Tab-separated table of C-alpha atoms in Angstrom:
chain	number	residue	atom	x	y	z
A	1	MET	CA	6.175	-5.043	-3.151
A	2	LYS	CA	7.143	-1.993	-5.241
A	3	LYS	CA	3.840	-0.362	-4.361
A	4	LEU	CA	4.333	-1.283	-0.720
A	5	ILE	CA	7.842	0.224	-0.677
A	6	PHE	CA	6.569	3.362	-2.400
A	7	TYR	CA	3.739	3.629	0.092
A	8	ILE	CA	6.237	3.464	2.993
A	9	ILE	CA	8.601	5.973	1.356
A	10	ILE	CA	5.957	8.626	0.806
A	11	ALA	CA	4.771	8.086	4.361
A	12	TYR	CA	8.182	8.977	5.740
A	13	PHE	CA	9.583	11.606	3.412
A	14	GLY	CA	8.342	14.743	1.744
A	15	ILE	CA	8.192	18.470	1.985
A	16	PHE	CA	6.832	20.549	4.822
A	17	PHE	CA	3.701	22.612	4.643
A	18	SER	CA	2.683	24.726	7.629
A	19	ASN	CA	-0.417	24.078	9.674
A	20	THR	CA	-1.895	27.480	8.855
A	21	ALA	CA	-4.419	25.833	6.546
A	22	ILE	CA	-6.164	24.357	9.564
A	23	ALA	CA	-5.577	27.239	11.954
A	24	GLN	CA	-9.286	27.946	11.788
A	25	GLU	CA	-9.983	24.437	13.063
A	26	LYS	CA	-9.807	23.992	16.814
A	27	ILE	CA	-6.663	22.010	17.634
A	28	PHE	CA	-6.246	21.146	21.289
A	29	GLN	CA	-3.243	22.791	22.905
A	30	GLY	CA	-1.870	20.920	25.890
A	31	SER	CA	-0.871	17.456	27.028
A	32	TYR	CA	-2.658	14.287	26.022
A	33	ALA	CA	-3.826	13.818	29.618
A	34	GLU	CA	-5.390	17.289	29.536
A	35	CYS	CA	-7.008	16.480	26.199
A	36	GLN	CA	-8.497	13.314	27.685
A	37	ALA	CA	-9.922	15.295	30.596
A	38	LEU	CA	-11.594	17.764	28.233
A	39	ALA	CA	-12.963	14.964	26.046
A	40	LYS	CA	-14.550	13.342	29.066
A	41	LYS	CA	-16.007	16.656	30.211
A	42	GLU	CA	-17.477	17.474	26.771
A	43	ASN	CA	-18.326	13.842	25.954
A	44	LYS	CA	-16.449	13.960	22.657
A	45	LEU	CA	-14.185	11.548	20.850
A	46	ILE	CA	-10.500	12.344	20.443
A	47	LEU	CA	-8.945	12.263	16.991
A	48	ILE	CA	-5.227	11.737	17.552
A	49	ASP	CA	-3.143	12.863	14.577
A	50	LEU	CA	0.394	11.437	14.777
A	51	TYR	CA	2.629	13.359	12.383
A	52	PHE	CA	6.105	14.808	11.971
A	53	VAL	CA	7.511	17.873	10.237
A	54	GLY	CA	8.581	16.877	6.729
A	55	CYS	CA	5.876	14.230	6.244
A	56	MET	CA	4.270	15.026	2.887
A	57	PRO	CA	1.000	13.092	3.390
A	58	CYS	CA	0.619	14.724	6.816
A	59	ALA	CA	1.070	18.179	5.310
A	60	GLU	CA	-1.338	17.418	2.478
A	61	MET	CA	-3.973	16.342	4.999
A	62	ASP	CA	-3.531	19.721	6.706
A	63	LYS	CA	-3.725	21.517	3.378
A	64	GLN	CA	-6.485	19.618	1.570
A	65	VAL	CA	-8.588	17.688	4.066
A	66	PHE	CA	-8.826	19.285	7.508
A	67	PRO	CA	-9.948	22.698	6.126
A	68	ASP	CA	-12.832	21.094	4.218
A	69	PRO	CA	-16.177	22.367	5.591
A	70	VAL	CA	-17.669	18.873	5.884
A	71	VAL	CA	-14.616	17.603	7.773
A	72	MET	CA	-14.604	20.678	10.001
A	73	LYS	CA	-18.282	20.238	10.872
A	74	GLU	CA	-17.818	16.583	11.784
A	75	LEU	CA	-14.835	17.448	13.973
A	76	ASN	CA	-16.596	20.371	15.646
A	77	ASP	CA	-19.692	18.286	16.360
A	78	ASN	CA	-18.099	15.115	17.667
A	79	TYR	CA	-14.353	15.434	18.192
A	80	ILE	CA	-11.447	17.084	19.897
A	81	LEU	CA	-8.496	17.192	17.500
A	82	TYR	CA	-5.170	16.355	19.122
A	83	LYS	CA	-2.129	16.728	16.868
A	84	THR	CA	1.240	15.599	18.205
A	85	ASP	CA	4.712	15.378	16.640
A	86	VAL	CA	6.151	11.874	17.014
A	87	MET	CA	9.713	13.146	16.650
A	88	LYS	CA	9.648	16.095	19.041
A	89	GLU	CA	6.908	15.634	21.639
A	90	THR	CA	6.906	13.115	24.475
A	91	ASP	CA	3.202	12.382	24.107
A	92	GLY	CA	3.678	11.927	20.368
A	93	LYS	CA	6.470	9.425	20.898
A	94	LYS	CA	4.497	7.518	23.512
A	95	LEU	CA	1.358	7.399	21.372
A	96	ALA	CA	3.348	6.241	18.346
A	97	ARG	CA	4.818	3.485	20.523
A	98	LYS	CA	1.466	2.498	21.984
A	99	TYR	CA	-0.105	2.127	18.546
A	100	ALA	CA	3.042	0.940	16.711
A	101	ALA	CA	2.467	3.667	14.123
A	102	PRO	CA	3.258	1.882	10.829
A	103	GLY	CA	3.301	5.027	8.678
A	104	PHE	CA	2.411	8.683	8.834
A	105	PRO	CA	0.094	10.248	9.410
A	106	THR	CA	-1.381	7.678	11.776
A	107	TYR	CA	-4.848	8.442	13.110
A	108	VAL	CA	-6.175	6.981	16.341
A	109	ILE	CA	-9.720	7.621	17.507
A	110	VAL	CA	-10.532	7.076	21.174
A	111	SER	CA	-13.690	7.427	23.229
A	112	PRO	CA	-14.202	10.027	25.975
A	113	GLU	CA	-13.254	7.267	28.433
A	114	GLY	CA	-10.018	6.558	26.565
A	115	LYS	CA	-11.110	3.351	24.837
A	116	THR	CA	-9.556	2.849	21.404
A	117	ILE	CA	-12.120	2.763	18.604
A	118	LEU	CA	-9.962	2.477	15.487
A	119	THR	CA	-6.572	3.258	13.973
A	120	GLU	CA	-5.631	4.084	10.386
A	121	SER	CA	-2.526	5.338	8.601
A	122	GLY	CA	-1.789	7.302	5.452
A	123	PHE	CA	-3.485	9.999	3.428
A	124	PHE	CA	-7.282	10.058	3.399
A	125	GLY	CA	-9.130	12.262	0.939
A	126	VAL	CA	-12.256	14.018	2.170
A	127	ASP	CA	-14.376	11.336	0.513
A	128	ARG	CA	-12.738	8.701	2.733
A	129	PHE	CA	-11.964	10.724	5.844
A	130	VAL	CA	-15.509	11.856	6.621
A	131	PRO	CA	-16.896	8.276	6.497
A	132	LEU	CA	-14.017	7.186	8.750
A	133	LEU	CA	-14.933	9.833	11.319
A	134	LYS	CA	-18.621	8.935	11.128
A	135	GLU	CA	-17.842	5.219	11.431
A	136	ALA	CA	-15.954	5.852	14.672
A	137	VAL	CA	-18.929	7.773	16.080
A	138	GLN	CA	-21.216	4.839	15.344
A	139	ARG	CA	-18.773	2.319	16.796
A	140	ASN	CA	-18.630	4.334	19.990
A	141	LYS	CA	-22.424	4.374	20.222
A	142	SER	CA	-22.428	0.594	19.766
A	143	ASN	CA	-19.613	0.108	22.302
A	144	GLN	CA	-17.372	-1.448	19.660
A	145	TYR	CA	-13.828	-0.983	20.889
A	146	LEU	CA	-10.417	-2.441	20.211
A	147	ALA	CA	-8.454	-4.261	22.910
A	148	PHE	CA	-5.793	-1.613	23.596
A	149	ASN	CA	-5.645	-0.612	27.257
A	150	ASN	CA	-5.788	3.002	28.463
A	151	THR	CA	-2.171	3.589	29.480
A	152	LEU	CA	0.763	4.935	27.473
A	153	ASP	CA	3.290	3.400	29.856
A	154	ASN	CA	3.034	-0.336	29.378
A	155	SER	CA	6.099	-2.500	29.979
A	156	TYR	CA	7.482	-2.672	26.434
A	157	PRO	CA	10.526	-4.709	25.392
A	158	ALA	CA	13.492	-2.378	24.944
A	159	ALA	CA	14.081	-3.310	21.296
A	160	TYR	CA	10.491	-2.341	20.498
A	161	SER	CA	10.422	0.838	22.574
A	162	GLU	CA	13.678	2.098	21.061
A	163	ARG	CA	12.008	2.120	17.650
A	164	PHE	CA	9.780	4.987	18.793
A	165	ILE	CA	11.535	6.584	21.766
A	166	LYS	CA	15.273	6.915	21.173
A	167	THR	CA	17.453	6.543	24.257
A	168	GLY	CA	20.760	5.967	22.520
A	169	GLU	CA	20.861	2.325	23.567
A	170	LYS	CA	21.479	-0.272	20.878
A	171	HIS	CA	18.965	-3.076	20.637
A	172	ASP	CA	18.815	-5.616	17.838
A	173	PHE	CA	15.344	-6.546	16.647
A	174	ALA	CA	16.432	-10.173	17.081
A	175	GLU	CA	15.857	-9.579	20.804
A	176	LEU	CA	12.143	-9.523	20.094
A	177	GLU	CA	12.149	-13.155	18.991
A	178	ALA	CA	13.359	-14.188	22.443
A	179	TYR	CA	10.779	-11.850	23.966
A	180	LEU	CA	7.979	-13.469	21.976
A	181	GLU	CA	9.204	-16.931	22.961
A	182	GLN	CA	8.728	-15.985	26.604
A	183	GLN	CA	5.134	-14.793	26.179
A	184	LYS	CA	2.412	-17.064	27.501
A	185	ASP	CA	-0.260	-15.059	25.689
A	186	LEU	CA	0.642	-13.754	22.227
A	187	PHE	CA	-2.712	-11.973	22.060
A	188	ASN	CA	-1.759	-9.519	24.820
A	189	GLU	CA	-1.129	-5.950	23.708
A	190	THR	CA	2.644	-5.699	24.066
A	191	ALA	CA	3.250	-9.127	22.508
A	192	PHE	CA	1.017	-8.208	19.591
A	193	LEU	CA	2.866	-4.923	19.065
A	194	ALA	CA	6.264	-6.635	19.144
A	195	ASN	CA	5.039	-9.189	16.624
A	196	SER	CA	3.556	-6.491	14.384
A	197	VAL	CA	6.938	-4.871	13.682
A	198	THR	CA	8.923	-8.089	13.121
A	199	TYR	CA	8.968	-10.855	10.526
A	200	PHE	CA	9.997	-14.024	12.359
A	201	ALA	CA	8.628	-17.000	10.412
A	202	LYS	CA	7.093	-18.734	13.428
A	203	TYR	CA	5.205	-15.638	14.532
A	204	ASN	CA	4.265	-14.641	11.003
A	205	ASN	CA	2.546	-18.006	10.695
A	206	TRP	CA	0.876	-17.539	14.068
A	207	ALA	CA	-0.413	-14.099	13.069
A	208	TYR	CA	-1.724	-15.432	9.757
A	209	ASP	CA	-3.470	-18.386	11.417
A	210	ASN	CA	-5.082	-16.088	14.000
A	211	LEU	CA	-5.822	-13.194	11.660
A	212	PRO	CA	-9.605	-12.895	12.217
A	213	LYS	CA	-9.188	-12.722	16.000
A	214	LEU	CA	-6.294	-10.250	15.763
A	215	ILE	CA	-8.303	-7.949	13.491
A	216	LYS	CA	-11.187	-8.046	15.958
A	217	LEU	CA	-8.830	-7.243	18.854
A	218	TYR	CA	-6.556	-4.620	17.291
A	219	GLY	CA	-7.874	-3.753	13.813
A	220	GLY	CA	-6.163	-4.342	10.493
A	221	ASN	CA	-3.876	-1.312	10.371
A	222	LEU	CA	-0.962	-2.870	12.266
A	223	LEU	CA	-1.270	-6.173	10.430
A	224	ARG	CA	-1.146	-4.962	6.830
A	225	ASN	CA	2.595	-4.929	6.249
A	226	LYS	CA	3.060	-8.345	7.837
A	227	ILE	CA	0.085	-9.933	6.094
A	228	SER	CA	0.983	-8.441	2.713
A	229	THR	CA	4.479	-9.948	2.973
A	230	ILE	CA	3.048	-13.345	3.892
A	231	ALA	CA	0.375	-13.152	1.195
A	232	LYS	CA	2.845	-12.306	-1.545
A	233	THR	CA	4.940	-15.358	-0.673
A	234	LYS	CA	1.889	-17.606	-0.490
A	235	SER	CA	0.582	-16.239	-3.791
A	236	LYS	CA	3.736	-17.297	-5.610
A	237	GLN	CA	3.721	-20.703	-3.916
A	238	TYR	CA	0.112	-21.247	-4.991
A	239	GLY	CA	1.103	-20.214	-8.499
A	240	VAL	CA	3.951	-22.713	-8.677
A	241	ALA	CA	1.520	-25.415	-7.533
A	242	GLN	CA	-1.193	-24.142	-9.938
A	243	GLN	CA	-3.577	-23.833	-6.974
A	244	LEU	CA	-5.916	-21.093	-8.123
A	245	ASP	CA	-8.598	-22.029	-5.589
A	246	SER	CA	-6.071	-21.655	-2.772
A	247	LEU	CA	-5.204	-18.172	-4.008
A	248	THR	CA	-8.805	-16.980	-4.132
A	249	THR	CA	-9.497	-18.503	-0.705
A	250	MET	CA	-6.469	-16.701	0.740
A	251	LEU	CA	-7.486	-13.393	-0.819
A	252	ALA	CA	-10.931	-13.631	0.760
A	253	TYR	CA	-9.338	-14.532	4.109
A	254	ILE	CA	-6.957	-11.556	4.225
A	255	ARG	CA	-9.350	-9.009	2.678
A	256	PRO	CA	-10.594	-7.616	6.053
A	257	THR	CA	-7.014	-6.579	6.871
A	258	PHE	CA	-7.130	-3.821	4.249
A	259	ASN	CA	-9.316	-0.789	3.787
A	260	LYS	CA	-10.845	-0.337	0.342
A	261	LYS	CA	-8.119	1.997	-0.918
A	262	LEU	CA	-5.188	-0.126	0.205
A	263	TRP	CA	-6.803	-3.321	-1.058
A	264	ALA	CA	-6.716	-1.757	-4.519
A	265	VAL	CA	-3.011	-1.019	-3.959
A	266	PHE	CA	-1.918	-4.424	-2.666
A	267	LEU	CA	-4.209	-6.845	-4.536
A	268	PRO	CA	-2.529	-6.462	-7.964
A	269	GLY	CA	0.790	-7.461	-6.371
A	270	PHE	CA	-0.668	-10.667	-4.952
A	271	VAL	CA	-2.166	-11.612	-8.311
A	272	ALA	CA	1.073	-10.765	-10.124
A	273	SER	CA	2.980	-12.987	-7.673
A	274	TYR	CA	0.615	-15.844	-8.465
A	275	TYR	CA	1.310	-15.358	-12.164
A	276	ALA	CA	5.068	-15.209	-11.531
A	277	GLY	CA	4.812	-18.664	-9.993
A	278	SER	CA	2.296	-20.186	-12.380
A	279	GLN	CA	3.293	-18.575	-15.684
A	280	ASN	CA	-0.328	-19.244	-16.619
A	281	ALA	CA	-1.310	-16.149	-18.555
A	282	ALA	CA	-4.899	-17.275	-19.109
A	283	SER	CA	-5.573	-17.513	-15.371
A	284	TYR	CA	-3.730	-14.215	-14.833
A	285	PHE	CA	-5.986	-12.403	-17.296
A	286	MET	CA	-9.026	-14.028	-15.719
A	287	LEU	CA	-7.962	-12.764	-12.278
A	288	ILE	CA	-7.261	-9.275	-13.634
A	289	ASP	CA	-10.794	-9.099	-14.988
A	290	GLN	CA	-12.418	-10.857	-12.018
A	291	TYR	CA	-10.953	-8.408	-9.508
A	292	LYS	CA	-11.037	-5.392	-11.856
A	293	LEU	CA	-7.393	-4.739	-11.031
A	294	TYR	CA	-6.454	-2.129	-13.605
A	295	PRO	CA	-9.095	0.535	-14.235
A	296	THR	CA	-6.945	2.488	-16.722
A	297	TRP	CA	-5.286	1.411	-19.953
A	298	ASP	CA	-1.839	2.501	-18.746
A	299	GLU	CA	-2.095	0.247	-15.693
A	300	ARG	CA	-3.380	-2.661	-17.766
A	301	SER	CA	-0.632	-2.162	-20.344
A	302	ASN	CA	2.026	-2.229	-17.615
A	303	ALA	CA	0.592	-5.548	-16.424
A	304	PHE	CA	0.857	-6.931	-19.957
A	305	GLY	CA	4.534	-5.953	-20.251
A	306	PRO	CA	6.190	-8.933	-18.541
A	307	VAL	CA	3.573	-11.340	-19.902
A	308	ILE	CA	4.478	-10.443	-23.489
A	309	ILE	CA	8.073	-11.450	-22.786
A	310	ASP	CA	7.240	-14.536	-20.698
A	311	GLN	CA	4.788	-15.817	-23.306
A	312	SER	CA	6.959	-15.063	-26.335
A	313	LYS	CA	6.444	-18.605	-27.624
A	314	ASN	CA	2.708	-18.761	-26.913
A	315	PRO	CA	0.940	-17.388	-30.013
A	316	THR	CA	-2.556	-17.797	-28.554
A	317	ILE	CA	-1.773	-15.522	-25.620
A	318	LEU	CA	0.212	-13.091	-27.761
A	319	LYS	CA	-2.649	-12.719	-30.224
A	320	SER	CA	-5.125	-11.962	-27.438
A	321	ILE	CA	-2.806	-9.280	-26.028
A	322	ARG	CA	-2.108	-7.835	-29.459
A	323	ALA	CA	-5.830	-7.481	-30.061
A	324	GLU	CA	-6.040	-5.222	-26.999
A	325	TYR	CA	-3.190	-3.009	-28.215
A	326	LEU	CA	-4.724	-2.726	-31.669
A	327	ALA	CA	-8.043	-1.785	-30.071
A	328	ALA	CA	-6.261	0.810	-27.929
A	329	GLU	CA	-4.616	2.179	-31.075
A	330	GLN	CA	-8.051	2.744	-32.559
A	331	ARG	CA	-9.055	4.808	-29.524
A	332	LYS	CA	-5.971	7.029	-29.430
A	333	LYS	CA	-2.390	7.281	-30.605
A	334	LEU	CA	-0.169	4.824	-28.770
A	335	ASP	CA	2.633	6.224	-26.646
A	336	GLN	CA	6.240	5.064	-26.932
A	337	VAL	CA	5.972	2.236	-24.419
A	338	ASP	CA	2.825	0.872	-26.047
A	339	ASN	CA	4.471	1.087	-29.463
A	340	TYR	CA	7.439	-0.857	-28.103
A	341	ARG	CA	5.127	-3.549	-26.721
A	342	LEU	CA	3.127	-3.746	-29.943
A	343	THR	CA	6.387	-4.071	-31.873
A	344	LEU	CA	7.385	-6.990	-29.641
A	345	LEU	CA	4.003	-8.642	-30.165
A	346	HIS	CA	4.326	-8.447	-33.961
A	347	TYR	CA	7.925	-9.639	-33.682
A	348	TYR	CA	7.173	-12.678	-31.502
A	349	LEU	CA	4.224	-13.576	-33.742
A	350	LYS	CA	6.649	-13.414	-36.697
A	351	ASP	CA	4.579	-10.726	-38.359
A	352	PHE	CA	7.791	-9.000	-39.359
A	353	ASP	CA	6.304	-6.475	-41.800
A	354	LYS	CA	4.051	-5.021	-39.095
A	355	ALA	CA	6.911	-5.194	-36.600
A	356	SER	CA	9.087	-3.231	-39.017
A	357	SER	CA	6.391	-0.589	-39.460
A	358	CYS	CA	6.070	-0.130	-35.679
A	359	MET	CA	9.835	-0.090	-35.377
A	360	LYS	CA	10.125	2.859	-37.729
A	361	ARG	CA	7.861	4.886	-35.459
A	362	LEU	CA	9.923	3.933	-32.445
A	363	LEU	CA	13.236	4.880	-34.053
A	364	LYS	CA	11.831	8.310	-34.895
A	365	SER	CA	10.682	8.868	-31.307
A	366	ASP	CA	12.637	10.771	-28.696
A	367	SER	CA	14.816	8.132	-27.017
A	368	THR	CA	15.751	10.617	-24.277
A	369	SER	CA	12.167	10.783	-23.065
A	370	PRO	CA	11.829	9.761	-19.396
A	371	PHE	CA	8.784	7.756	-20.446
A	372	LEU	CA	10.871	5.383	-22.589
A	373	THR	CA	13.506	3.761	-20.419
A	374	ILE	CA	15.257	1.878	-23.194
A	375	ASP	CA	18.322	3.132	-24.993
A	376	LYS	CA	18.814	3.541	-28.733
A	377	LYS	CA	21.132	0.522	-28.876
A	378	ASP	CA	18.352	-1.791	-27.670
A	379	LEU	CA	15.991	-0.414	-30.295
A	380	GLN	CA	18.635	-0.925	-32.960
A	381	ASP	CA	19.134	-4.519	-31.795
A	382	LEU	CA	15.391	-5.127	-32.017
A	383	ASN	CA	15.311	-3.567	-35.470
A	384	GLU	CA	18.152	-5.830	-36.597
A	385	ALA	CA	16.364	-8.925	-35.264
A	386	ILE	CA	13.228	-7.883	-37.156
A	387	SER	CA	15.189	-7.344	-40.374
A	388	LYS	CA	16.728	-10.816	-39.984
A	389	LYS	CA	13.266	-12.246	-39.305
A	390	ASP	CA	14.579	-14.118	-36.283
A	391	ALA	CA	12.085	-14.106	-33.387
A	392	SER	CA	14.620	-15.609	-30.983
A	393	LEU	CA	17.439	-13.127	-31.545
A	394	PHE	CA	16.320	-10.164	-29.410
A	395	LYS	CA	16.296	-10.318	-25.599
A	396	ALA	CA	13.494	-7.960	-24.623
A	397	LYS	CA	13.291	-5.793	-21.531
A	398	ASP	CA	10.124	-5.079	-19.596
A	399	ILE	CA	9.643	-1.308	-19.734
A	400	LYS	CA	7.143	0.286	-17.373
A	401	LYS	CA	5.115	3.372	-18.091
A	402	ILE	CA	5.590	6.106	-15.528
A	403	ILE	CA	2.122	6.690	-14.120
A	404	PRO	CA	1.694	9.851	-12.001
A	405	PHE	CA	0.907	9.096	-8.369
A	406	LYS	CA	-1.945	10.850	-6.588
A	407	LEU	CA	-2.302	10.823	-2.821
A	408	SER	CA	-6.079	10.965	-3.144
């Protein structure tokens, strides 16, 4: 969930970069209707870029991705680029409403005839954006389209429409539950959109049960937030019941909802939720390795953090984790967080001499460092517990390493 929240935050906030970086690229100037007319005349796809001023990922796309020669060639050959501000422009607001833009930028690719080919949201590096553009070209050639109709002016429920086009009227999202109750066909476009932005239990379950059909109709982009919330809850429930097979079956079932990049973002959270319910460290480690969840040592170490504390009375698990930290220490000097975790491992295993040695290094370290979010008093308490050789005295905290985030 933390990664999901962070993903949403960076999608909505940031600093503004101008569009001068892509000035050399041909951006259509005019209304969406005029853009559609030109696309039909030139037999080109339309790449709709839904953005707003202040959106950091949007600005970084303009700065890093659109000016790339390979991207520019693909756009020049096959596309008309239509950029529209979802906060300021009527077409932008209507397009955001039509496609329930779940984050920004949101990209929609439509055929010359106005048929929707695919939608995606978030930052795409060149290595991912070019294949996305090429995939849409191939889908168009194969007549593979989503089920969205061609109009921007469907009859939307007011509570949904107000989310994208502000009128000043107050509408509670609870209104959408009554709206969904009245729908004879939950697969129709407006019902699907209303369901995509809400989390009513009955309709969450319906969406989950009908996931393959919904992905085929509307793609996975609008389902990710809903499905990730459902999957996290189910993961913990499966953990409590020790149903590992149910977890792996669910993960395979929901996998098509996510693109490759976002699957790598969300999957660790589902597995961690299973562990939180099961408290079975052996199965957790097996899943980490099976799905190759943490490609770097810092990520893997952060995953070990809560397990060390949870399994403080399980010497078999603690020894296996300690072996990894000792191996890491052979490769390079451990940072403060790793030293803290190694100290805890020695301490819980009642290897107090080694714990004391690690503790000395920690006490000499800079406790004001932003990378060590534990105060001196906690370290002193741990040191005292080690000196008293009492492995039950210290109440440990799970400290996370701060790992720099990269949009790409």
